[in-house]
């Protein structure tokens, strides 16, 4: 290992990758400890005053989730020879690591996946409502379509408008 020219490229790139991962986990652990420190202060503030801002609540819940995610990971680190199974466990359960240890591209892929799921769900619900309106050939379908357009544009819909179209639906889940 004295002369780097003699080291095959695969071993050298493997060591480079290992150094990069160790640095990543070291920095993630530092951020994790800083979050825990900040969240402990927020928790103490919440115990004393009973009030937190929206941002502080979100940070406190994220930090508590991260602490609870760290518990199963600690088992892998404390049980002898279990750390060799950690990559397999992370492959099966990618959300097992605290949020500070996630890489940016993995986080972006998760957000894109969640957004696609929401869009597919919204499209499914819109198709269901359009099918309902077409299948029943309702006289009030124009009112329902107008109300849906108001909801999509962000306007407030009154209770009387909702009650006017509520009889079109068979069950509460669809409504």
CSV table of N, CA and C in Angstrom, one decimal:
chain,number,residue,atom,x,y,z
A,1,UNK,N,0.8,-1.2,0.0
A,1,UNK,CA,0.0,0.0,0.0
A,1,UNK,C,0.9,1.3,0.0
A,2,UNK,N,2.1,1.1,-0.1
A,2,UNK,CA,3.0,2.3,-0.1
A,2,UNK,C,2.9,3.0,-1.4
A,3,UNK,N,2.9,2.3,-2.5
A,3,UNK,CA,2.9,2.9,-3.8
A,3,UNK,C,1.5,2.9,-4.4
A,4,UNK,N,0.8,4.0,-4.6
A,4,UNK,CA,-0.6,3.9,-5.1
A,4,UNK,C,-0.7,3.5,-6.5
A,5,UNK,N,0.4,3.5,-7.3
A,5,UNK,CA,0.3,3.1,-8.7
A,5,UNK,C,0.1,1.6,-8.7
A,6,UNK,N,0.6,0.9,-7.8
A,6,UNK,CA,0.5,-0.6,-7.8
A,6,UNK,C,-0.9,-1.1,-7.4
A,7,UNK,N,-1.6,-0.3,-6.7
A,7,UNK,CA,-3.0,-0.7,-6.3
A,7,UNK,C,-3.9,-0.7,-7.5
A,8,UNK,N,-4.6,-1.8,-7.7
A,8,UNK,CA,-5.5,-1.9,-8.8
A,8,UNK,C,-6.6,-0.8,-8.6
A,9,UNK,N,-7.1,-0.4,-9.8
A,9,UNK,CA,-8.1,0.7,-9.8
A,9,UNK,C,-9.3,0.4,-9.0
A,10,UNK,N,-9.8,-0.9,-9.0
A,10,UNK,CA,-11.0,-1.3,-8.3
A,10,UNK,C,-10.8,-1.1,-6.8
A,11,UNK,N,-9.7,-1.5,-6.3
A,11,UNK,CA,-9.4,-1.3,-4.8
A,11,UNK,C,-9.3,0.1,-4.5
A,12,UNK,N,-8.6,0.9,-5.3
A,12,UNK,CA,-8.5,2.3,-5.0
A,12,UNK,C,-9.8,3.0,-5.1
A,13,UNK,N,-10.7,2.7,-6.0
A,13,UNK,CA,-12.0,3.3,-6.1
A,13,UNK,C,-12.9,2.9,-4.9
A,14,UNK,N,-12.7,1.6,-4.5
A,14,UNK,CA,-13.4,1.1,-3.3
A,14,UNK,C,-13.0,1.9,-2.1
A,15,UNK,N,-11.7,2.1,-1.9
A,15,UNK,CA,-11.3,2.9,-0.7
A,15,UNK,C,-11.8,4.3,-0.8
A,16,UNK,N,-11.8,4.9,-2.0
A,16,UNK,CA,-12.3,6.2,-2.2
A,16,UNK,C,-13.8,6.3,-1.8
A,17,UNK,N,-14.5,5.3,-2.3
A,17,UNK,CA,-16.0,5.2,-1.9
A,17,UNK,C,-16.2,5.0,-0.4
A,18,UNK,N,-15.4,4.2,0.2
A,18,UNK,CA,-15.5,4.0,1.6
A,18,UNK,C,-15.2,5.3,2.4
A,19,UNK,N,-14.2,6.0,2.0
A,19,UNK,CA,-13.8,7.3,2.6
A,19,UNK,C,-15.0,8.3,2.4
A,20,UNK,N,-15.6,8.3,1.2
A,20,UNK,CA,-16.7,9.2,1.0
A,20,UNK,C,-17.9,8.8,1.9
A,21,UNK,N,-18.2,7.6,2.0
A,21,UNK,CA,-19.3,7.1,2.9
A,21,UNK,C,-19.1,7.4,4.3
A,22,UNK,N,-17.8,7.2,4.8
A,22,UNK,CA,-17.5,7.5,6.2
A,22,UNK,C,-17.7,9.0,6.5
A,23,UNK,N,-17.2,9.8,5.5
A,23,UNK,CA,-17.4,11.3,5.7
A,23,UNK,C,-18.9,11.6,5.7
A,24,UNK,N,-19.6,11.0,4.8
A,24,UNK,CA,-21.1,11.3,4.8
A,24,UNK,C,-21.8,10.9,6.1
A,25,UNK,N,-21.4,9.8,6.7
A,25,UNK,CA,-22.0,9.4,7.9
A,25,UNK,C,-21.5,10.2,9.1
A,26,UNK,N,-20.3,10.6,9.0
A,26,UNK,CA,-19.7,11.5,10.1
A,26,UNK,C,-20.5,12.8,10.1
A,27,UNK,N,-20.6,13.4,8.9
A,27,UNK,CA,-21.3,14.7,8.8
A,27,UNK,C,-22.8,14.5,9.2
A,28,UNK,N,-23.4,13.4,8.8
A,28,UNK,CA,-24.8,13.2,9.1
A,28,UNK,C,-25.0,13.0,10.6
A,29,UNK,N,-24.0,12.4,11.3
A,29,UNK,CA,-24.1,12.2,12.7
A,29,UNK,C,-24.0,13.5,13.5
A,30,UNK,N,-23.1,14.4,12.9
A,30,UNK,CA,-22.9,15.7,13.5
A,30,UNK,C,-24.2,16.5,13.4
A,31,UNK,N,-24.9,16.5,12.3
A,31,UNK,CA,-26.1,17.2,12.1
A,31,UNK,C,-27.2,16.6,13.0
A,32,UNK,N,-27.2,15.3,13.1
A,32,UNK,CA,-28.2,14.6,13.9
A,32,UNK,C,-28.0,15.0,15.4
A,33,UNK,N,-26.8,15.1,15.9
A,33,UNK,CA,-26.6,15.6,17.3
A,33,UNK,C,-27.0,17.0,17.4
A,34,UNK,N,-26.8,17.9,16.4
A,34,UNK,CA,-27.2,19.3,16.5
A,34,UNK,C,-28.7,19.3,16.5
A,35,UNK,N,-29.4,18.5,15.7
A,35,UNK,CA,-30.9,18.5,15.7
A,35,UNK,C,-31.4,18.0,17.1
A,36,UNK,N,-30.8,17.0,17.7
A,36,UNK,CA,-31.2,16.5,19.0
A,36,UNK,C,-31.0,17.6,20.0
A,37,UNK,N,-29.9,18.3,20.0
A,37,UNK,CA,-29.7,19.4,20.9
A,37,UNK,C,-30.7,20.5,20.8
A,38,UNK,N,-31.0,20.9,19.6
A,38,UNK,CA,-32.0,22.0,19.3
A,38,UNK,C,-33.4,21.5,19.7
A,39,UNK,N,-33.7,20.2,19.4
A,39,UNK,CA,-35.0,19.7,19.7
A,39,UNK,C,-35.2,19.5,21.2
A,40,UNK,N,-34.1,19.2,22.0
A,40,UNK,CA,-34.3,19.1,23.4
A,40,UNK,C,-34.6,20.5,24.0
A,41,UNK,N,-34.0,21.5,23.4
A,41,UNK,CA,-34.4,22.9,23.9
A,41,UNK,C,-35.8,23.2,23.5
A,42,UNK,N,-36.3,22.8,22.3
A,42,UNK,CA,-37.6,23.0,22.0
A,42,UNK,C,-38.6,22.3,22.9
A,43,UNK,N,-38.2,21.0,23.2
A,43,UNK,CA,-39.1,20.2,24.1
A,43,UNK,C,-39.2,20.9,25.4
A,44,UNK,N,-38.1,21.3,25.9
A,44,UNK,CA,-38.1,22.0,27.3
A,44,UNK,C,-38.9,23.3,27.2
A,45,UNK,N,-38.8,24.0,26.1
A,45,UNK,CA,-39.7,25.2,25.9
A,45,UNK,C,-41.1,24.8,25.9
A,46,UNK,N,-41.5,23.7,25.2
A,46,UNK,CA,-42.8,23.3,25.1
A,46,UNK,C,-43.4,22.8,26.5
A,47,UNK,N,-42.5,22.2,27.3
A,47,UNK,CA,-43.0,21.8,28.6
A,47,UNK,C,-43.2,23.0,29.5
A,48,UNK,N,-42.4,24.0,29.4
A,48,UNK,CA,-42.6,25.2,30.2
A,48,UNK,C,-43.7,26.0,29.8
A,49,UNK,N,-43.9,26.3,28.5
A,49,UNK,CA,-44.9,27.3,28.0
A,49,UNK,C,-46.1,26.6,27.4
A,50,UNK,N,-45.9,25.4,26.8
A,50,UNK,CA,-47.0,24.7,26.2
A,50,UNK,C,-47.3,25.2,24.8
A,51,UNK,N,-46.4,26.1,24.3
A,51,UNK,CA,-46.6,26.7,22.9
A,51,UNK,C,-45.4,26.5,22.1
A,52,UNK,N,-45.6,26.2,20.8
A,52,UNK,CA,-44.6,26.1,19.8
A,52,UNK,C,-45.1,26.6,18.5
A,53,UNK,N,-44.2,27.2,17.7
A,53,UNK,CA,-44.7,27.7,16.4
A,53,UNK,C,-44.8,26.5,15.5
A,54,UNK,N,-45.4,26.7,14.3
A,54,UNK,CA,-45.6,25.6,13.4
A,54,UNK,C,-44.2,25.0,13.0
A,55,UNK,N,-43.2,25.9,12.7
A,55,UNK,CA,-41.9,25.4,12.3
A,55,UNK,C,-41.2,24.6,13.4
A,56,UNK,N,-41.4,25.1,14.7
A,56,UNK,CA,-40.8,24.4,15.8
A,56,UNK,C,-41.4,23.0,16.0
A,57,UNK,N,-42.7,22.9,15.8
A,57,UNK,CA,-43.4,21.6,16.0
A,57,UNK,C,-42.9,20.7,14.9
A,58,UNK,N,-42.8,21.2,13.7
A,58,UNK,CA,-42.3,20.3,12.6
A,58,UNK,C,-40.9,19.8,12.9
A,59,UNK,N,-40.0,20.7,13.4
A,59,UNK,CA,-38.7,20.3,13.7
A,59,UNK,C,-38.6,19.3,14.8
A,60,UNK,N,-39.4,19.5,15.8
A,60,UNK,CA,-39.5,18.6,17.0
A,60,UNK,C,-40.0,17.2,16.6
A,61,UNK,N,-41.0,17.2,15.7
A,61,UNK,CA,-41.6,15.8,15.3
A,61,UNK,C,-40.6,15.1,14.4
A,62,UNK,N,-39.9,15.9,13.5
A,62,UNK,CA,-38.8,15.2,12.7
A,62,UNK,C,-37.7,14.7,13.5
A,63,UNK,N,-37.3,15.4,14.6
A,63,UNK,CA,-36.2,14.9,15.4
A,63,UNK,C,-36.6,13.7,16.2
A,64,UNK,N,-37.9,13.7,16.7
A,64,UNK,CA,-38.4,12.5,17.4
A,64,UNK,C,-38.5,11.3,16.5
A,65,UNK,N,-38.9,11.5,15.3
A,65,UNK,CA,-39.0,10.4,14.3
A,65,UNK,C,-37.6,9.8,14.1
A,66,UNK,N,-36.6,10.7,14.0
A,66,UNK,CA,-35.2,10.3,13.7
A,66,UNK,C,-34.7,9.5,14.9
A,67,UNK,N,-35.0,9.9,16.1
A,67,UNK,CA,-34.6,9.2,17.3
A,67,UNK,C,-35.2,7.8,17.3
A,68,UNK,N,-36.5,7.7,16.9
A,68,UNK,CA,-37.1,6.4,16.9
A,68,UNK,C,-36.6,5.5,15.8
A,69,UNK,N,-36.2,6.1,14.7
A,69,UNK,CA,-35.6,5.4,13.6
A,69,UNK,C,-34.2,4.9,14.0
A,70,UNK,N,-33.5,5.5,14.9
A,70,UNK,CA,-32.2,5.2,15.2
A,70,UNK,C,-32.2,3.9,16.1
A,71,UNK,N,-33.3,3.6,16.8
A,71,UNK,CA,-33.4,2.5,17.7
A,71,UNK,C,-33.1,1.2,17.0
A,72,UNK,N,-33.8,0.9,15.9
A,72,UNK,CA,-33.5,-0.4,15.2
A,72,UNK,C,-32.1,-0.4,14.6
A,73,UNK,N,-31.6,0.7,14.2
A,73,UNK,CA,-30.2,0.8,13.7
A,73,UNK,C,-29.2,0.5,14.8
A,74,UNK,N,-29.5,0.9,16.0
A,74,UNK,CA,-28.6,0.7,17.1
A,74,UNK,C,-28.5,-0.8,17.4
A,75,UNK,N,-29.5,-1.6,17.1
A,75,UNK,CA,-29.4,-3.1,17.3
A,75,UNK,C,-28.4,-3.6,16.4
A,76,UNK,N,-28.3,-3.1,15.1
A,76,UNK,CA,-27.4,-3.6,14.2
A,76,UNK,C,-25.9,-3.3,14.6
A,77,UNK,N,-25.8,-2.2,15.3
A,77,UNK,CA,-24.5,-1.8,15.7
A,77,UNK,C,-24.0,-2.4,17.0
A,78,UNK,N,-25.0,-2.8,17.9
A,78,UNK,CA,-24.6,-3.3,19.2
A,78,UNK,C,-24.4,-4.8,19.2
A,79,UNK,N,-25.2,-5.5,18.4
A,79,UNK,CA,-25.1,-7.0,18.3
A,79,UNK,C,-23.9,-7.3,17.5
A,80,UNK,N,-23.0,-8.2,18.0
A,80,UNK,CA,-21.8,-8.5,17.2
A,80,UNK,C,-22.1,-9.2,15.9
A,81,UNK,N,-21.4,-8.7,14.9
A,81,UNK,CA,-21.5,-9.2,13.5
A,81,UNK,C,-22.8,-8.9,12.8
A,82,UNK,N,-23.6,-8.2,13.4
A,82,UNK,CA,-24.9,-7.8,12.8
A,82,UNK,C,-24.7,-6.6,11.9
A,83,UNK,N,-23.6,-5.8,12.0
A,83,UNK,CA,-23.3,-4.7,11.2
A,83,UNK,C,-23.1,-5.1,9.7
A,84,UNK,N,-22.8,-6.4,9.5
A,84,UNK,CA,-22.6,-6.8,8.1
A,84,UNK,C,-24.0,-7.0,7.4
A,85,UNK,N,-25.1,-7.1,8.2
A,85,UNK,CA,-26.4,-7.2,7.7
A,85,UNK,C,-27.1,-5.8,7.5
A,86,UNK,N,-26.4,-4.8,8.0
A,86,UNK,CA,-27.0,-3.4,7.9
A,86,UNK,C,-27.2,-3.0,6.4
A,87,UNK,N,-26.3,-3.2,5.5
A,87,UNK,CA,-26.6,-2.8,4.1
A,87,UNK,C,-27.9,-3.5,3.5
A,88,UNK,N,-28.0,-4.8,3.9
A,88,UNK,CA,-29.2,-5.6,3.4
A,88,UNK,C,-30.5,-5.0,4.1
A,89,UNK,N,-30.4,-4.7,5.3
A,89,UNK,CA,-31.6,-4.1,6.0
A,89,UNK,C,-31.9,-2.7,5.4
A,90,UNK,N,-30.9,-1.9,5.1
A,90,UNK,CA,-31.2,-0.6,4.5
A,90,UNK,C,-31.7,-0.8,3.1
A,91,UNK,N,-31.4,-1.8,2.4
A,91,UNK,CA,-31.9,-2.1,1.0
A,91,UNK,C,-33.4,-2.4,1.1
A,92,UNK,N,-33.7,-3.2,2.2
A,92,UNK,CA,-35.1,-3.6,2.4
A,92,UNK,C,-36.0,-2.5,3.0
A,93,UNK,N,-35.4,-1.8,4.0
A,93,UNK,CA,-36.1,-0.7,4.7
A,93,UNK,C,-35.3,0.6,4.5
A,94,UNK,N,-35.4,1.3,3.4
A,94,UNK,CA,-34.6,2.5,3.2
A,94,UNK,C,-34.9,3.6,4.1
A,95,UNK,N,-36.1,3.6,4.7
A,95,UNK,CA,-36.4,4.7,5.6
A,95,UNK,C,-36.0,4.5,7.1
A,96,UNK,N,-35.1,3.4,7.3
A,96,UNK,CA,-34.7,3.1,8.6
A,96,UNK,C,-33.7,4.1,9.2
A,97,UNK,N,-32.9,4.7,8.3
A,97,UNK,CA,-31.9,5.7,8.7
A,97,UNK,C,-32.6,7.0,9.1
A,98,UNK,N,-32.0,7.7,10.0
A,98,UNK,CA,-32.6,9.1,10.3
A,98,UNK,C,-32.4,10.0,9.1
A,99,UNK,N,-33.2,11.0,9.0
A,99,UNK,CA,-33.3,11.9,7.8
A,99,UNK,C,-32.0,12.5,7.5
A,100,UNK,N,-31.1,12.8,8.5
A,100,UNK,CA,-29.8,13.4,8.2
A,100,UNK,C,-28.9,12.6,7.4
A,101,UNK,N,-29.1,11.3,7.4
A,101,UNK,CA,-28.2,10.4,6.7
A,101,UNK,C,-28.6,10.1,5.3
A,102,UNK,N,-29.8,10.6,4.8
A,102,UNK,CA,-30.3,10.4,3.5
A,102,UNK,C,-29.5,11.2,2.5
A,103,UNK,N,-29.2,10.7,1.4
A,103,UNK,CA,-28.6,11.5,0.3
A,103,UNK,C,-29.6,12.3,-0.4
A,104,UNK,N,-29.1,13.4,-1.1
A,104,UNK,CA,-30.0,14.3,-1.7
A,104,UNK,C,-30.8,13.6,-2.9
A,105,UNK,N,-30.1,12.8,-3.7
A,105,UNK,CA,-30.8,12.2,-4.8
A,105,UNK,C,-31.9,11.2,-4.3
A,106,UNK,N,-31.6,10.5,-3.2
A,106,UNK,CA,-32.6,9.6,-2.7
A,106,UNK,C,-33.8,10.3,-2.2
A,107,UNK,N,-33.6,11.5,-1.5
A,107,UNK,CA,-34.7,12.3,-1.0
A,107,UNK,C,-35.5,12.8,-2.1
A,108,UNK,N,-34.8,13.3,-3.2
A,108,UNK,CA,-35.6,13.8,-4.4
A,108,UNK,C,-36.4,12.8,-5.1
A,109,UNK,N,-35.8,11.6,-5.2
A,109,UNK,CA,-36.6,10.5,-5.8
A,109,UNK,C,-37.8,10.1,-5.0
A,110,UNK,N,-37.7,10.1,-3.6
A,110,UNK,CA,-38.8,9.9,-2.8
A,110,UNK,C,-39.9,10.9,-3.0
A,111,UNK,N,-39.5,12.2,-3.0
A,111,UNK,CA,-40.5,13.3,-3.2
A,111,UNK,C,-41.2,13.1,-4.6
A,112,UNK,N,-40.4,12.8,-5.6
A,112,UNK,CA,-41.0,12.6,-7.0
A,112,UNK,C,-42.0,11.4,-7.0
A,113,UNK,N,-41.6,10.4,-6.3
A,113,UNK,CA,-42.5,9.2,-6.2
A,113,UNK,C,-43.8,9.5,-5.5
A,114,UNK,N,-43.7,10.3,-4.4
A,114,UNK,CA,-44.9,10.6,-3.7
A,114,UNK,C,-45.8,11.6,-4.5
A,115,UNK,N,-45.2,12.5,-5.2
A,115,UNK,CA,-45.9,13.4,-6.0
A,115,UNK,C,-46.7,12.7,-7.2
A,116,UNK,N,-46.0,11.7,-7.8
A,116,UNK,CA,-46.6,10.9,-8.8
A,116,UNK,C,-47.8,10.1,-8.3
A,117,UNK,N,-47.7,9.6,-7.1
A,117,UNK,CA,-48.7,8.9,-6.4
A,117,UNK,C,-49.9,9.8,-6.2
A,118,UNK,N,-49.7,11.0,-5.7
A,118,UNK,CA,-50.8,11.9,-5.5
A,118,UNK,C,-51.5,12.3,-6.7
A,119,UNK,N,-50.7,12.5,-7.8
A,119,UNK,CA,-51.3,12.9,-9.1
A,119,UNK,C,-52.2,11.8,-9.6
A,120,UNK,N,-51.7,10.5,-9.5
A,120,UNK,CA,-52.5,9.4,-10.0
A,120,UNK,C,-53.7,9.2,-9.2
A,121,UNK,N,-53.7,9.5,-7.9
A,121,UNK,CA,-54.8,9.4,-7.0
A,121,UNK,C,-55.9,10.5,-7.4
A,122,UNK,N,-55.4,11.7,-7.6
A,122,UNK,CA,-56.3,12.8,-8.0
A,122,UNK,C,-56.9,12.5,-9.4
A,123,UNK,N,-56.1,12.0,-10.3
A,123,UNK,CA,-56.7,11.6,-11.6
A,123,UNK,C,-57.8,10.5,-11.5
A,124,UNK,N,-57.5,9.5,-10.7
A,124,UNK,CA,-58.5,8.5,-10.4
A,124,UNK,C,-59.8,9.0,-9.9
A,125,UNK,N,-59.7,9.9,-8.9
A,125,UNK,CA,-60.9,10.4,-8.3
A,125,UNK,C,-61.6,11.3,-9.2
A,126,UNK,N,-60.9,12.1,-10.1
A,126,UNK,CA,-61.6,12.9,-11.1
A,126,UNK,C,-62.3,12.0,-12.1
A,127,UNK,N,-61.7,10.9,-12.5
A,127,UNK,CA,-62.3,10.0,-13.5
A,127,UNK,C,-63.5,9.4,-12.8
A,128,UNK,N,-63.4,9.0,-11.6
A,128,UNK,CA,-64.6,8.4,-10.9
A,128,UNK,C,-65.8,9.3,-10.8
A,129,UNK,N,-65.5,10.6,-10.5
A,129,UNK,CA,-66.6,11.6,-10.4
A,129,UNK,C,-67.2,11.8,-11.8
A,130,UNK,N,-66.4,11.9,-12.8
A,130,UNK,CA,-66.9,12.1,-14.2
A,130,UNK,C,-67.7,10.9,-14.6
A,131,UNK,N,-67.2,9.7,-14.3
A,131,UNK,CA,-68.0,8.5,-14.6
A,131,UNK,C,-69.3,8.5,-13.9
A,132,UNK,N,-69.3,8.9,-12.7
A,132,UNK,CA,-70.6,9.0,-11.9
A,132,UNK,C,-71.6,9.9,-12.5
A,133,UNK,N,-71.1,11.1,-12.9
A,133,UNK,CA,-72.0,12.1,-13.5
A,133,UNK,C,-72.5,11.5,-14.9
A,134,UNK,N,-71.7,10.9,-15.7
A,134,UNK,CA,-72.1,10.4,-17.0
A,134,UNK,C,-73.0,9.2,-16.9
A,135,UNK,N,-72.8,8.4,-15.9
A,135,UNK,CA,-73.5,7.1,-15.8
A,135,UNK,C,-75.0,7.4,-15.3
A,136,UNK,N,-75.1,8.4,-14.5
A,136,UNK,CA,-76.5,8.6,-13.9
A,136,UNK,C,-77.3,9.6,-14.8
A,137,UNK,N,-76.6,10.3,-15.7
A,137,UNK,CA,-77.3,11.3,-16.5
A,137,UNK,C,-78.1,12.2,-15.7
A,138,UNK,N,-77.5,12.9,-14.7
A,138,UNK,CA,-78.2,13.7,-13.7
A,138,UNK,C,-78.4,15.1,-14.2
A,139,UNK,N,-79.5,15.6,-13.8
A,139,UNK,CA,-79.9,17.0,-14.2
A,139,UNK,C,-79.0,18.0,-13.4
A,140,UNK,N,-78.5,17.6,-12.2
A,140,UNK,CA,-77.7,18.5,-11.4
A,140,UNK,C,-76.2,18.4,-11.7
A,141,UNK,N,-75.9,17.7,-12.7
A,141,UNK,CA,-74.5,17.5,-13.0
A,141,UNK,C,-73.7,18.8,-13.3
A,142,UNK,N,-74.4,19.7,-13.9
A,142,UNK,CA,-73.8,21.0,-14.2
A,142,UNK,C,-73.4,21.7,-12.9
A,143,UNK,N,-74.3,21.6,-11.9
A,143,UNK,CA,-74.0,22.2,-10.6
A,143,UNK,C,-72.8,21.5,-9.9
A,144,UNK,N,-72.7,20.2,-10.0
A,144,UNK,CA,-71.6,19.4,-9.5
A,144,UNK,C,-70.3,19.8,-10.2
A,145,UNK,N,-70.3,19.9,-11.5
A,145,UNK,CA,-69.1,20.3,-12.2
A,145,UNK,C,-68.7,21.7,-11.9
A,146,UNK,N,-69.6,22.6,-11.7
A,146,UNK,CA,-69.3,24.0,-11.3
A,146,UNK,C,-68.7,24.0,-9.9
A,147,UNK,N,-69.3,23.2,-9.0
A,147,UNK,CA,-68.7,23.2,-7.7
A,147,UNK,C,-67.3,22.6,-7.7
A,148,UNK,N,-67.1,21.6,-8.5
A,148,UNK,CA,-65.7,21.0,-8.5
A,148,UNK,C,-64.7,22.0,-9.1
A,149,UNK,N,-65.1,22.8,-10.1
A,149,UNK,CA,-64.2,23.8,-10.6
A,149,UNK,C,-63.9,24.8,-9.6
A,150,UNK,N,-64.9,25.2,-8.8
A,150,UNK,CA,-64.7,26.2,-7.7
A,150,UNK,C,-63.7,25.6,-6.7
A,151,UNK,N,-63.8,24.3,-6.3
A,151,UNK,CA,-62.9,23.7,-5.4
A,151,UNK,C,-61.5,23.6,-6.0
A,152,UNK,N,-61.3,23.3,-7.3
A,152,UNK,CA,-60.0,23.2,-7.9
A,152,UNK,C,-59.4,24.6,-7.9
A,153,UNK,N,-60.2,25.7,-8.1
A,153,UNK,CA,-59.6,27.0,-8.2
A,153,UNK,C,-59.3,27.6,-6.8
A,154,UNK,N,-59.7,26.9,-5.8
A,154,UNK,CA,-59.4,27.4,-4.4
A,154,UNK,C,-60.5,28.2,-3.8
A,155,UNK,N,-61.6,28.4,-4.4
A,155,UNK,CA,-62.7,29.2,-3.8
A,155,UNK,C,-63.4,28.4,-2.7
A,156,UNK,N,-64.0,29.1,-1.8
A,156,UNK,CA,-64.7,28.4,-0.7
A,156,UNK,C,-66.0,28.0,-1.2
A,157,UNK,N,-66.4,26.8,-0.8
A,157,UNK,CA,-67.7,26.2,-1.2
A,157,UNK,C,-68.6,26.2,0.1
A,158,UNK,N,-69.8,26.7,0.0
A,158,UNK,CA,-70.6,26.8,1.1
A,158,UNK,C,-71.2,25.4,1.4
A,159,UNK,N,-71.7,25.2,2.6
A,159,UNK,CA,-72.4,24.0,3.0
A,159,UNK,C,-73.6,23.7,2.2
A,160,UNK,N,-74.3,24.8,1.8
A,160,UNK,CA,-75.6,24.6,1.1
A,160,UNK,C,-75.3,24.1,-0.3
A,161,UNK,N,-74.1,24.5,-0.9
A,161,UNK,CA,-73.7,24.0,-2.2
A,161,UNK,C,-73.4,22.5,-2.1
A,162,UNK,N,-72.7,22.1,-1.1
A,162,UNK,CA,-72.4,20.7,-0.9
A,162,UNK,C,-73.6,19.9,-0.7
A,163,UNK,N,-74.6,20.4,0.1
A,163,UNK,CA,-75.8,19.6,0.4
A,163,UNK,C,-76.6,19.5,-0.9
A,164,UNK,N,-76.5,20.5,-1.8
A,164,UNK,CA,-77.3,20.5,-3.0
A,164,UNK,C,-76.8,19.3,-3.9
A,165,UNK,N,-75.6,18.9,-3.9
A,165,UNK,CA,-75.1,17.8,-4.7
A,165,UNK,C,-74.9,16.5,-3.9
A,166,UNK,N,-75.1,16.5,-2.6
A,166,UNK,CA,-74.8,15.4,-1.8
A,166,UNK,C,-75.7,14.2,-2.1
A,167,UNK,N,-76.9,14.5,-2.6
A,167,UNK,CA,-77.8,13.4,-2.9
A,167,UNK,C,-77.4,12.6,-4.1
A,168,UNK,N,-76.4,13.1,-4.9
A,168,UNK,CA,-75.9,12.4,-6.1
A,168,UNK,C,-75.0,11.2,-5.7
A,169,UNK,N,-74.5,11.2,-4.5
A,169,UNK,CA,-73.6,10.1,-4.1
A,169,UNK,C,-74.2,9.1,-3.2
A,170,UNK,N,-73.8,7.9,-3.4
A,170,UNK,CA,-74.4,6.7,-2.7
A,170,UNK,C,-73.9,6.6,-1.3
A,171,UNK,N,-72.6,6.9,-1.1
A,171,UNK,CA,-72.0,6.7,0.2
A,171,UNK,C,-71.1,7.9,0.6
A,172,UNK,N,-70.8,8.0,1.9
A,172,UNK,CA,-70.0,9.1,2.4
A,172,UNK,C,-68.6,9.2,1.9
A,173,UNK,N,-68.0,8.0,1.6
A,173,UNK,CA,-66.6,8.0,1.2
A,173,UNK,C,-66.5,8.7,-0.2
A,174,UNK,N,-67.4,8.5,-1.1
A,174,UNK,CA,-67.3,9.1,-2.4
A,174,UNK,C,-67.5,10.6,-2.2
A,175,UNK,N,-68.5,11.0,-1.3
A,175,UNK,CA,-68.7,12.4,-1.1
A,175,UNK,C,-67.5,13.1,-0.5
